[in-house]
Amino acid sequence: MKKNKKSILVFGGSNFQLSLIKECLNKNLYTVVIDPNPKAIARLYADAFEVVDGQDFEGTCKVVEKHKTDAIVTAATDKPLVMMAQVAKKYKFNFFSEETAKLCTDKFLMKKKFAELGFPFAKGNVIKTANDEINFPIVIKPTDNSGSRGVVLCKNKNDLENIFKESIQYTQKPYLLAEEFIDGKEYSVESLHFNGKSKIVQITEKIVTPLPYFVELGHIQPALLEKDVHKKLETLIEDVSKAFGFENCGAHNEVKIKDGKITLIEISPRLGGDFISSTLVKASTGINMEKALLQIALDEEPNFSNKKLSVAGIFFFCFEPGIISKINDVKQILNIPEVIDYSFDLKVGDKIPKIVSSIDRYGYFVLKTDNRENLLNLKENIFNQIKINIDKI
């Protein structure tokens, strides 16, 4: 029963939205969750759970009216953003425009907008077949997916056919994006946007798999950047956010930096996944981005007064592919005081997959320390503590 509570509708009920859902409950909101998966984990937590397809506008509107919804939110997913913008327009919820949503969920449209506005970005064009004329090396990726799904570096024409077949599986479109390969280190900028203002909350430094894939295997906050580069990055993100119409939202914006040169890769008006916004930002700054997002959605002023600076990192397990024949108790790492979160999904007899997208990952741990050197030393010590025997397939 809703009673006198405000009602909020959360789009998505997976593990990546679970922290946001719990924050809604902590805020004493009547929490409704929609997800196309009838077994989504959120069904165990939400006040109300409805199975609704991600593109079902009418079905979503029925849920909004049934539960007398006051606001809508999501995190760590791009898929519902266009429909959320349409729903927000119909019911006058705090959200960004449908145009903003469309620009940020189609990587080719995003690049056209970057070019129009004169921002530095990784250039690219759509290709419909492996026979299209392109220059190498090139990054092949879907225009409409996330989580590094189908993102592969192609170095020559001979490899393009197989890479095209691999990548096309991850898109609903009849084409792919061929994107200029930008050398450099990867970073993301976590921000909030409300009342015409932008708040840069944290900058994240990324660890990724070896090429040809780009799967994120770790995130460290705060990123280690020169002061002038840090300032240039903040200014660029504020300008891009304004130009793309980021308003009433969190944002996760990805760039590459080399020798002080910043290149935009992708931007998105939603909180970052991989526990970046939900866990890392809170650990490294004391700022609860999910709580702030709820305040923005409910037309309240977000509170940033709990700022406490630390160093935090999330690190994903990455073992050689094969079958696990022996492994020690990974859970023992919880005895380390600096470990604030942990998950490991495999056991003896399980197959370790090759990690080619984020959905292939099978565990992680989160560290919070007082300095970067301690963080990196602890990370190495933990990986060294894990003893695993793998039978190759």
Short mmCIF file of C-alpha atoms in Angstrom, two decimals:
data_model
loop_
_atom_site.label_atom_id
_atom_site.label_comp_id
_atom_site.label_asym_id
_atom_site.label_seq_id
_atom_site.Cartn_x
_atom_site.Cartn_y
_atom_site.Cartn_z
CA MET A 1 0.00 0.00 0.00
CA LYS A 2 1.29 3.45 -0.94
CA LYS A 3 -0.51 5.28 1.92
CA ASN A 4 0.90 8.82 2.20
CA LYS A 5 4.35 8.09 0.78
CA LYS A 6 5.67 9.66 -2.39
CA SER A 7 5.91 7.08 -5.16
CA ILE A 8 8.94 6.59 -7.38
CA LEU A 9 9.29 4.38 -10.45
CA VAL A 10 12.69 2.77 -11.03
CA PHE A 11 13.46 1.56 -14.55
CA GLY A 12 15.49 -1.66 -14.30
CA GLY A 13 15.66 -4.28 -11.58
CA SER A 14 19.11 -5.84 -11.96
CA ASN A 15 22.05 -5.81 -9.56
CA PHE A 16 23.21 -2.53 -11.07
CA GLN A 17 19.96 -0.80 -10.01
CA LEU A 18 19.67 -2.58 -6.67
CA SER A 19 21.62 0.02 -4.69
CA LEU A 20 19.40 2.79 -6.12
CA ILE A 21 16.30 0.79 -5.20
CA LYS A 22 17.54 0.37 -1.63
CA GLU A 23 18.20 4.12 -1.48
CA CYS A 24 14.59 4.73 -2.51
CA LEU A 25 13.42 2.49 0.33
CA ASN A 26 15.78 4.23 2.78
CA LYS A 27 14.20 7.53 1.76
CA ASN A 28 10.80 6.03 2.67
CA LEU A 29 9.54 6.22 -0.91
CA TYR A 30 6.93 3.83 -2.23
CA THR A 31 9.28 2.07 -4.64
CA VAL A 32 7.93 0.59 -7.86
CA VAL A 33 10.31 -1.25 -10.20
CA ILE A 34 9.73 -2.32 -13.79
CA ASP A 35 11.88 -4.82 -15.66
CA PRO A 36 11.26 -7.19 -18.60
CA ASN A 37 12.80 -10.03 -16.58
CA PRO A 38 10.21 -11.63 -14.26
CA LYS A 39 13.05 -13.00 -12.10
CA ALA A 40 14.89 -9.69 -11.69
CA ILE A 41 16.51 -9.39 -8.26
CA ALA A 42 14.57 -6.19 -7.51
CA ARG A 43 11.32 -8.12 -7.14
CA LEU A 44 12.59 -9.23 -3.73
CA TYR A 45 13.01 -5.65 -2.50
CA ALA A 46 10.55 -3.32 -4.24
CA ASP A 47 7.18 -2.33 -2.76
CA ALA A 48 5.75 -3.20 -6.15
CA PHE A 49 7.33 -5.02 -9.08
CA GLU A 50 5.88 -5.07 -12.59
CA VAL A 51 7.08 -7.00 -15.63
CA VAL A 52 7.14 -4.48 -18.48
CA ASP A 53 9.08 -4.64 -21.73
CA GLY A 54 11.73 -1.98 -22.08
CA GLN A 55 9.99 -0.41 -25.11
CA ASP A 56 6.40 -0.74 -23.88
CA PHE A 57 5.32 2.89 -23.53
CA GLU A 58 1.63 2.19 -22.93
CA GLY A 59 2.42 -0.53 -20.39
CA THR A 60 4.75 1.83 -18.56
CA CYS A 61 2.09 4.56 -18.50
CA LYS A 62 -0.35 2.11 -16.94
CA VAL A 63 2.17 1.42 -14.16
CA VAL A 64 2.69 5.18 -13.63
CA GLU A 65 -1.06 5.74 -13.24
CA LYS A 66 -1.70 2.60 -11.21
CA HIS A 67 0.85 3.58 -8.57
CA LYS A 68 0.31 7.36 -8.77
CA THR A 69 3.99 7.90 -9.53
CA ASP A 70 5.66 11.17 -8.46
CA ALA A 71 9.08 10.69 -10.11
CA ILE A 72 11.13 8.35 -12.31
CA VAL A 73 14.79 7.28 -12.09
CA THR A 74 17.29 4.74 -13.36
CA ALA A 75 21.01 4.01 -13.09
CA ALA A 76 23.72 2.16 -14.99
CA THR A 77 21.68 1.53 -18.14
CA ASP A 78 21.01 3.49 -21.33
CA LYS A 79 18.26 1.28 -22.70
CA PRO A 80 15.17 2.92 -21.14
CA LEU A 81 16.30 6.55 -21.48
CA VAL A 82 14.29 7.48 -24.60
CA MET A 83 11.09 5.99 -23.23
CA MET A 84 11.71 7.57 -19.82
CA ALA A 85 11.98 10.96 -21.52
CA GLN A 86 8.69 10.33 -23.32
CA VAL A 87 7.01 9.30 -20.06
CA ALA A 88 8.48 12.31 -18.28
CA LYS A 89 7.11 14.66 -20.93
CA LYS A 90 3.62 13.17 -20.66
CA TYR A 91 3.47 13.32 -16.86
CA LYS A 92 5.74 16.39 -16.34
CA PHE A 93 8.37 14.51 -14.31
CA ASN A 94 11.82 16.02 -13.72
CA PHE A 95 13.91 14.55 -16.51
CA PHE A 96 15.82 15.55 -19.64
CA SER A 97 14.33 15.87 -23.12
CA GLU A 98 13.64 13.11 -25.62
CA GLU A 99 16.12 14.77 -28.00
CA THR A 100 18.86 14.49 -25.35
CA ALA A 101 17.97 10.83 -24.78
CA LYS A 102 18.11 10.02 -28.51
CA LEU A 103 21.44 11.78 -28.99
CA CYS A 104 22.99 9.87 -26.08
CA THR A 105 21.68 6.40 -26.93
CA ASP A 106 22.84 6.42 -30.56
CA LYS A 107 26.62 6.68 -30.75
CA PHE A 108 26.58 7.87 -34.37
CA LEU A 109 24.10 10.69 -33.66
CA MET A 110 26.25 11.59 -30.66
CA LYS A 111 29.34 11.92 -32.87
CA LYS A 112 27.47 14.08 -35.39
CA LYS A 113 26.51 16.40 -32.53
CA PHE A 114 30.10 16.48 -31.21
CA ALA A 115 31.28 17.50 -34.71
CA GLU A 116 28.57 20.12 -35.09
CA LEU A 117 29.55 21.70 -31.77
CA GLY A 118 33.30 21.51 -32.37
CA PHE A 119 34.19 19.26 -29.43
CA PRO A 120 37.25 16.94 -29.57
CA PHE A 121 35.99 13.39 -30.15
CA ALA A 122 36.80 10.01 -31.63
CA LYS A 123 35.52 10.28 -35.19
CA GLY A 124 33.52 7.51 -36.81
CA ASN A 125 31.08 6.37 -39.47
CA VAL A 126 28.56 3.60 -39.84
CA ILE A 127 29.42 0.51 -41.85
CA LYS A 128 26.85 -1.95 -43.20
CA THR A 129 29.18 -4.75 -44.29
CA ALA A 130 32.72 -5.97 -43.78
CA ASN A 131 33.43 -4.83 -47.34
CA ASP A 132 32.91 -1.13 -46.61
CA GLU A 133 35.96 1.05 -47.15
CA ILE A 134 37.61 2.07 -43.85
CA ASN A 135 41.05 2.94 -42.51
CA PHE A 136 42.85 0.77 -39.95
CA PRO A 137 43.30 0.40 -37.06
CA ILE A 138 39.62 0.98 -36.23
CA VAL A 139 37.29 0.23 -33.32
CA ILE A 140 34.16 -1.66 -34.32
CA LYS A 141 31.17 -1.24 -31.99
CA PRO A 142 27.35 -1.21 -31.93
CA THR A 143 25.74 2.23 -31.97
CA ASP A 144 23.09 1.21 -29.44
CA ASN A 145 24.67 -0.89 -26.69
CA SER A 146 26.88 -0.50 -23.62
CA GLY A 147 29.04 -2.57 -21.27
CA SER A 148 31.74 -3.03 -23.97
CA ARG A 149 29.43 -5.48 -25.77
CA GLY A 150 30.69 -6.00 -29.30
CA VAL A 151 33.48 -3.42 -28.97
CA VAL A 152 36.61 -4.76 -30.70
CA LEU A 153 39.76 -3.23 -32.18
CA CYS A 154 40.30 -4.28 -35.78
CA LYS A 155 43.85 -3.86 -37.12
CA ASN A 156 43.44 -4.95 -40.72
CA LYS A 157 41.01 -5.90 -43.48
CA ASN A 158 41.64 -9.64 -43.00
CA ASP A 159 40.16 -9.55 -39.47
CA LEU A 160 37.20 -7.32 -40.27
CA GLU A 161 34.79 -10.01 -41.44
CA ASN A 162 35.01 -12.05 -38.22
CA ILE A 163 34.93 -8.95 -36.01
CA PHE A 164 31.91 -7.61 -37.90
CA LYS A 165 30.07 -10.91 -37.32
CA GLU A 166 30.99 -10.81 -33.62
CA SER A 167 29.91 -7.21 -33.07
CA ILE A 168 26.68 -7.26 -35.10
CA GLN A 169 25.23 -9.77 -32.61
CA TYR A 170 25.01 -6.99 -30.01
CA THR A 171 22.86 -4.51 -31.91
CA GLN A 172 19.29 -4.09 -33.10
CA LYS A 173 20.54 -2.04 -36.06
CA PRO A 174 21.59 -3.32 -39.51
CA TYR A 175 24.91 -1.49 -39.22
CA LEU A 176 27.86 -0.90 -36.88
CA LEU A 177 30.04 2.05 -35.95
CA ALA A 178 33.62 2.18 -37.18
CA GLU A 179 35.34 4.51 -34.72
CA GLU A 180 38.78 6.06 -34.88
CA PHE A 181 41.17 4.31 -32.47
CA ILE A 182 42.38 6.81 -29.89
CA ASP A 183 45.52 5.92 -27.98
CA GLY A 184 45.60 6.98 -24.34
CA LYS A 185 44.33 6.18 -20.86
CA GLU A 186 40.61 5.89 -20.19
CA TYR A 187 38.74 8.01 -17.65
CA SER A 188 35.14 8.78 -16.79
CA VAL A 189 33.60 11.85 -15.21
CA GLU A 190 30.73 11.36 -12.74
CA SER A 191 28.44 14.37 -12.51
CA LEU A 192 25.00 15.68 -11.50
CA HIS A 193 22.89 18.24 -13.37
CA PHE A 194 20.01 20.27 -11.91
CA ASN A 195 18.57 23.79 -11.97
CA GLY A 196 20.80 24.67 -14.91
CA LYS A 197 23.94 23.77 -12.93
CA SER A 198 26.55 21.02 -13.31
CA LYS A 199 28.29 19.42 -10.36
CA ILE A 200 31.40 17.37 -11.18
CA VAL A 201 31.46 14.88 -8.31
CA GLN A 202 34.42 12.66 -9.16
CA ILE A 203 36.80 11.59 -11.96
CA THR A 204 37.45 7.87 -12.37
CA GLU A 205 40.62 6.24 -13.74
CA LYS A 206 40.04 2.97 -15.60
CA ILE A 207 41.86 -0.32 -16.00
CA VAL A 208 40.86 -2.27 -19.12
CA THR A 209 41.58 -5.63 -20.72
CA PRO A 210 44.42 -5.94 -23.23
CA LEU A 211 43.45 -5.20 -26.83
CA PRO A 212 41.56 -6.06 -28.97
CA TYR A 213 38.83 -5.74 -26.29
CA PHE A 214 38.03 -2.78 -24.05
CA VAL A 215 36.33 -4.37 -21.04
CA GLU A 216 36.77 -2.47 -17.80
CA LEU A 217 38.58 -4.54 -15.16
CA GLY A 218 39.01 -1.80 -12.57
CA HIS A 219 38.17 1.74 -11.55
CA ILE A 220 40.17 4.02 -9.23
CA GLN A 221 38.99 7.25 -7.62
CA PRO A 222 40.18 9.92 -7.65
CA ALA A 223 41.99 9.76 -10.98
CA LEU A 224 45.62 10.85 -11.03
CA LEU A 225 45.69 13.89 -13.34
CA GLU A 226 47.77 17.02 -13.69
CA LYS A 227 45.93 20.07 -12.30
CA ASP A 228 45.66 21.80 -15.66
CA VAL A 229 44.33 18.64 -17.34
CA HIS A 230 41.85 18.15 -14.49
CA LYS A 231 40.56 21.70 -14.97
CA LYS A 232 40.37 21.34 -18.78
CA LEU A 233 38.42 18.09 -18.35
CA GLU A 234 35.93 19.64 -15.93
CA THR A 235 35.38 22.60 -18.26
CA LEU A 236 34.91 20.33 -21.29
CA ILE A 237 32.35 18.13 -19.51
CA GLU A 238 30.42 21.16 -18.26
CA ASP A 239 30.30 22.56 -21.82
CA VAL A 240 29.31 19.23 -23.37
CA SER A 241 26.64 18.60 -20.73
CA LYS A 242 25.08 22.00 -21.36
CA ALA A 243 25.21 21.60 -25.15
CA PHE A 244 23.52 18.17 -24.98
CA GLY A 245 20.81 19.37 -22.58
CA PHE A 246 21.77 17.40 -19.48
CA GLU A 247 19.24 18.43 -16.84
CA ASN A 248 17.62 16.65 -13.89
CA CYS A 249 20.03 13.73 -14.14
CA GLY A 250 23.27 12.13 -13.16
CA ALA A 251 25.85 11.57 -15.90
CA HIS A 252 28.71 9.24 -16.77
CA ASN A 253 31.03 10.63 -19.45
CA GLU A 254 33.94 8.69 -20.95
CA VAL A 255 37.14 10.18 -22.36
CA LYS A 256 40.68 9.24 -23.30
CA ILE A 257 43.66 11.37 -22.36
CA LYS A 258 47.20 11.28 -23.71
CA ASP A 259 49.89 13.93 -23.18
CA GLY A 260 47.25 16.30 -21.83
CA LYS A 261 45.02 15.96 -24.91
CA ILE A 262 41.41 15.04 -24.06
CA THR A 263 39.21 13.14 -26.52
CA LEU A 264 35.51 12.46 -25.92
CA ILE A 265 34.48 8.84 -26.46
CA GLU A 266 30.89 8.69 -25.19
CA ILE A 267 28.58 10.57 -22.84
CA SER A 268 25.42 9.42 -21.07
CA PRO A 269 22.89 11.27 -18.86
CA ARG A 270 22.63 8.53 -16.26
CA LEU A 271 24.65 7.31 -13.29
CA GLY A 272 27.62 5.07 -14.10
CA GLY A 273 27.51 1.30 -13.79
CA ASP A 274 30.15 -1.05 -12.39
CA PHE A 275 29.28 0.29 -8.90
CA ILE A 276 31.06 3.54 -9.81
CA SER A 277 28.25 5.87 -8.75
CA SER A 278 26.65 3.62 -6.15
CA THR A 279 29.73 2.49 -4.21
CA LEU A 280 32.99 4.10 -5.35
CA VAL A 281 31.91 7.74 -5.34
CA LYS A 282 30.40 7.36 -1.87
CA ALA A 283 33.62 5.71 -0.65
CA SER A 284 35.98 8.27 -2.20
CA THR A 285 34.02 11.48 -1.53
CA GLY A 286 31.31 10.75 1.03
CA ILE A 287 28.76 12.03 -1.52
CA ASN A 288 25.77 9.76 -2.14
CA MET A 289 25.02 10.26 -5.85
CA GLU A 290 21.97 8.02 -5.75
CA LYS A 291 20.42 10.01 -2.91
CA ALA A 292 21.21 13.23 -4.81
CA LEU A 293 19.57 11.80 -7.95
CA LEU A 294 16.40 11.02 -5.98
CA GLN A 295 16.38 14.55 -4.58
CA ILE A 296 16.68 15.97 -8.10
CA ALA A 297 13.88 13.71 -9.38
CA LEU A 298 11.63 14.84 -6.52
CA ASP A 299 12.46 18.53 -7.13
CA GLU A 300 14.52 18.83 -3.96
CA GLU A 301 17.92 20.53 -3.64
CA PRO A 302 20.66 17.84 -3.54
CA ASN A 303 22.89 17.87 -0.48
CA PHE A 304 26.68 17.62 -0.91
CA SER A 305 27.70 18.43 2.65
CA ASN A 306 29.06 14.97 3.58
CA LYS A 307 32.28 15.30 1.56
CA LYS A 308 35.09 13.13 3.04
CA LEU A 309 38.01 12.41 0.73
CA SER A 310 39.52 8.91 0.48
CA VAL A 311 40.95 6.70 -2.26
CA ALA A 312 38.74 3.88 -3.51
CA GLY A 313 38.88 1.25 -6.22
CA ILE A 314 36.90 -1.65 -7.62
CA PHE A 315 38.84 -4.52 -9.21
CA PHE A 316 37.31 -7.36 -11.22
CA PHE A 317 38.70 -10.88 -11.13
CA CYS A 318 40.21 -11.98 -14.42
CA PHE A 319 41.67 -15.49 -14.61
CA GLU A 320 42.78 -17.59 -17.56
CA PRO A 321 39.81 -19.24 -19.33
CA GLY A 322 39.22 -22.89 -18.45
CA ILE A 323 37.64 -25.14 -15.83
CA ILE A 324 38.31 -24.49 -12.13
CA SER A 325 39.82 -27.63 -10.59
CA LYS A 326 40.86 -26.02 -7.29
CA ILE A 327 40.47 -22.65 -5.59
CA ASN A 328 41.03 -21.39 -2.07
CA ASP A 329 38.41 -19.47 -0.08
CA VAL A 330 38.14 -16.18 -1.94
CA LYS A 331 35.77 -14.88 0.72
CA GLN A 332 38.70 -14.64 3.12
CA ILE A 333 39.52 -11.24 1.65
CA LEU A 334 36.60 -9.86 3.68
CA ASN A 335 38.89 -10.15 6.70
CA ILE A 336 40.89 -7.24 5.27
CA PRO A 337 39.48 -4.02 6.83
CA GLU A 338 39.91 -2.01 3.63
CA VAL A 339 37.67 -4.40 1.66
CA ILE A 340 34.20 -2.82 1.76
CA ASP A 341 32.44 -5.02 -0.80
CA TYR A 342 33.04 -8.33 -2.57
CA SER A 343 31.39 -10.79 -4.95
CA PHE A 344 32.62 -13.99 -6.58
CA ASP A 345 30.29 -16.19 -8.63
CA LEU A 346 32.41 -19.23 -9.50
CA LYS A 347 33.24 -22.55 -7.78
CA VAL A 348 35.18 -25.74 -8.50
CA GLY A 349 33.92 -27.28 -11.74
CA ASP A 350 32.74 -23.99 -13.22
CA LYS A 351 33.95 -22.72 -16.56
CA ILE A 352 35.88 -19.44 -16.54
CA PRO A 353 34.88 -17.52 -19.68
CA LYS A 354 37.11 -15.32 -21.76
CA ILE A 355 36.18 -11.75 -20.85
CA VAL A 356 35.11 -9.95 -24.03
CA SER A 357 32.29 -7.83 -22.50
CA SER A 358 31.20 -6.77 -19.02
CA ILE A 359 28.62 -9.56 -18.80
CA ASP A 360 31.47 -12.13 -18.86
CA ARG A 361 32.93 -10.90 -15.55
CA TYR A 362 32.36 -13.09 -12.52
CA GLY A 363 33.45 -11.20 -9.42
CA TYR A 364 35.07 -8.16 -7.89
CA PHE A 365 36.23 -6.52 -4.68
CA VAL A 366 36.07 -2.88 -3.57
CA LEU A 367 38.81 -1.20 -1.52
CA LYS A 368 38.77 2.04 0.46
CA THR A 369 42.11 3.38 1.74
CA ASP A 370 43.77 6.65 2.76
CA ASN A 371 46.15 6.86 -0.21
CA ARG A 372 46.73 5.52 -3.71
CA GLU A 373 49.89 3.57 -2.90
CA ASN A 374 48.08 1.57 -0.20
CA LEU A 375 45.22 0.89 -2.59
CA LEU A 376 47.46 -0.51 -5.33
CA ASN A 377 49.55 -2.57 -2.91
CA LEU A 378 46.43 -4.07 -1.33
CA LYS A 379 45.03 -4.89 -4.76
CA GLU A 380 48.17 -6.82 -5.70
CA ASN A 381 48.29 -8.60 -2.33
CA ILE A 382 44.68 -9.74 -2.68
CA PHE A 383 45.20 -11.10 -6.19
CA ASN A 384 48.32 -12.92 -4.96
CA GLN A 385 46.36 -14.48 -2.07
CA ILE A 386 43.92 -16.18 -4.41
CA LYS A 387 45.24 -19.59 -5.41
CA ILE A 388 43.44 -21.16 -8.32
CA ASN A 389 44.11 -24.20 -10.53
CA ILE A 390 42.59 -24.13 -13.97
CA ASP A 391 42.27 -26.97 -16.47
CA LYS A 392 42.50 -25.59 -19.97
CA ILE A 393 39.72 -26.52 -22.33
#
